[in-house]
Structures are given as C-alpha cells and as structure tokens.
XYZ file of C-alpha atoms in Angstrom:
164
model
C 0.000 0.000 0.000
C 1.512 3.347 -1.014
C 2.060 5.975 1.668
C -0.634 8.633 1.236
C 1.029 11.016 3.662
C 3.207 12.271 0.818
C 0.224 13.079 -1.402
C -2.134 14.812 1.068
C -1.732 18.201 -0.605
C -2.336 16.679 -4.044
C -5.394 14.743 -2.833
C -6.834 17.844 -1.189
C -6.286 19.849 -4.359
C -7.869 17.145 -6.524
C -10.852 16.890 -4.158
C -11.301 20.660 -4.162
C -11.046 20.731 -7.952
C -13.623 17.946 -8.392
C -16.069 19.519 -5.910
C -15.654 22.859 -7.729
C -16.506 21.144 -11.015
C -19.655 19.622 -9.488
C -20.794 22.911 -7.951
C -20.000 24.814 -11.157
C -21.943 22.354 -13.297
C -24.923 22.552 -10.914
C -24.936 26.349 -11.159
C -24.583 26.174 -14.944
C -27.497 23.727 -15.230
C -29.648 25.961 -13.019
C -28.970 28.995 -15.207
C -29.453 26.947 -18.380
C -32.799 25.597 -17.135
C -34.013 29.098 -16.269
C -33.042 30.436 -19.707
C -34.631 27.444 -21.482
C -37.852 27.904 -19.515
C -37.952 31.598 -20.458
C -37.402 30.798 -24.136
C -40.127 28.121 -24.098
C -42.635 30.522 -22.544
C -41.778 33.213 -25.105
C -42.079 30.656 -27.907
C -45.527 29.627 -26.692
C -46.625 33.271 -26.396
C -45.443 34.057 -29.921
C -47.040 30.892 -31.305
C -50.396 31.760 -29.705
C -50.158 35.342 -30.954
C -49.340 34.085 -34.456
C -52.377 31.753 -34.424
C -54.602 34.608 -33.247
C -53.325 36.956 -35.939
C -53.827 34.322 -38.641
C -57.416 33.725 -37.495
C -58.086 37.473 -37.398
C -56.570 37.880 -40.863
C -58.726 35.075 -42.296
C -61.839 36.577 -40.722
C -60.930 40.019 -41.986
C -60.477 38.687 -45.529
C -63.931 37.118 -45.399
C -65.731 40.132 -43.935
C -63.710 43.141 -45.083
C -66.541 44.488 -47.246
C -69.136 44.162 -44.497
C -69.080 47.070 -42.080
C -71.462 45.860 -39.402
C -69.978 42.475 -38.498
C -67.677 41.315 -35.731
C -64.202 40.874 -37.208
C -62.051 40.483 -34.115
C -62.421 38.972 -30.660
C -60.123 40.013 -27.821
C -60.171 38.007 -24.603
C -58.709 39.336 -21.363
C -58.279 36.736 -18.617
C -58.338 37.889 -15.018
C -57.623 35.829 -11.944
C -58.172 36.309 -8.261
C -55.342 38.032 -6.396
C -55.235 35.136 -3.918
C -54.635 32.513 -6.635
C -52.960 34.235 -9.581
C -52.604 32.276 -12.809
C -49.287 31.819 -14.547
C -48.724 33.150 -18.059
C -49.027 29.783 -19.818
C -52.347 28.994 -18.128
C -53.751 32.431 -18.980
C -52.784 31.974 -22.621
C -54.357 28.530 -22.836
C -57.600 29.752 -21.255
C -57.607 32.768 -23.603
C -57.114 30.468 -26.591
C -59.951 28.156 -25.555
C -62.345 31.030 -24.849
C -61.499 32.570 -28.228
C -62.232 29.220 -29.897
C -65.594 29.011 -28.098
C -66.478 32.537 -29.194
C -65.366 31.972 -32.793
C -69.025 31.397 -33.738
C -69.552 35.127 -33.163
C -67.037 36.141 -35.839
C -68.826 37.271 -38.954
C -72.115 37.801 -37.095
C -73.876 41.095 -37.499
C -73.373 43.498 -34.632
C -77.104 44.204 -34.423
C -77.861 40.531 -33.720
C -75.311 40.416 -30.916
C -76.502 43.727 -29.459
C -80.113 42.487 -29.348
C -79.356 39.452 -27.207
C -75.985 39.692 -25.450
C -77.149 37.358 -22.673
C -77.151 34.456 -25.151
C -73.491 35.003 -25.916
C -72.600 35.571 -22.282
C -74.220 32.255 -21.419
C -71.697 30.533 -23.723
C -69.077 31.175 -21.048
C -71.220 31.120 -17.924
C -69.521 28.773 -15.447
C -67.775 26.943 -18.264
C -65.191 24.390 -17.145
C -62.010 23.955 -19.129
C -60.323 20.667 -18.323
C -56.735 19.581 -18.661
C -54.853 22.883 -18.582
C -51.481 21.923 -17.092
C -53.195 19.024 -15.264
C -55.757 21.317 -13.620
C -59.339 22.317 -14.372
C -60.558 25.918 -14.464
C -63.990 27.550 -14.259
C -64.489 30.628 -16.428
C -67.176 33.273 -15.927
C -67.890 36.256 -18.134
C -67.260 39.556 -16.411
C -67.850 42.026 -19.264
C -68.529 41.939 -22.995
C -68.151 45.095 -25.093
C -68.661 45.740 -28.783
C -66.395 48.474 -30.064
C -66.834 49.058 -33.787
C -65.986 45.665 -35.331
C -64.264 44.267 -32.265
C -65.725 42.233 -29.412
C -63.830 42.544 -26.129
C -64.504 39.952 -23.475
C -63.220 40.009 -19.907
C -63.401 36.674 -18.110
C -62.561 35.567 -14.596
C -60.810 32.215 -14.315
C -60.584 30.231 -11.104
C -59.176 26.817 -10.419
C -61.895 24.188 -10.182
C -61.653 22.349 -6.881
C -63.509 19.088 -6.760
C -65.202 18.137 -3.550
C -64.544 14.606 -2.382
C -66.830 12.721 -0.095
C-alpha cells in the first residue's frame, strides 16, 4: 500500500477541484434551465399570438366588405389576487375562450346587441379541463362591442372538486 502522507496536498487539491466542477456544473445547469424555460414561454406566447393573428386575418379577408360584423375577438383573462394564474395557463384559457367565441365572428353586430345574454351564457360557469393538469372555471365579467371588435373580460378560477 503506497504511503498517502506524501500526497495529502495533491489529494486535497484534486478533491477541491472535483467539488468545484460539481458545484460549477450545478450552477450552470440551473442557469441553463431558467433560460430554457424563459425561451419556451416566449415561444408559446409568440405561437399563440401568431395563431390569433392568422385567425383574425382570415376573418378580416372574409368580412372586409361588411361594415357591421364582428371581425375580431379580444379576450382578457383575469384571476383572483389570492390565486394568480401563470402566463401559460392564462394563454391557454384565452385560446380556448377565443375558440368558443369563434361562432360570433362574422355575425352582425345588431344581432349580438339584441341578445348579449345568449353570448354571455356561452361562457357562464364553463369548465375547461386539462390545462397543465388542472381544471378551471371561467365566468364572463364584461362583454363590449367596439366598432368591429368584441372585447370579453373573463374571470378564471381553479376548479376544486369536492370529495366525499
């Protein structure tokens, strides 16, 4: 067995170097994960915005000669201050609400103005399932028609199932 008393300084240096490599790689992976998460969220936001703009463009092409129809739907998702929603969840809820309200696009504004309660009931206590492994209940807060644009404010809350 070789005498390790001669190599104590070398062993300590090697141990310090290896532990520094481990700590440095852990810090690097933490920073890398944070940056990757930020890029993925931005990618999802831009993808959703691109889909929305393409839908609005297609609707506009169909109804550009008609002045009194709904051409655009904007959805604003609000959450309770006690349980705020993250950005990805808000975007997914906004996308699903916009898809549910897509039947309104191309409709005459006069028809919507005559019976807004029918369109508000489309979102009354609607449950959206499977958004990041959670379910959410959406209620309409306000609907406004401004020229050719329908603005909808909704309140989203996490659906909590009661177990017996």
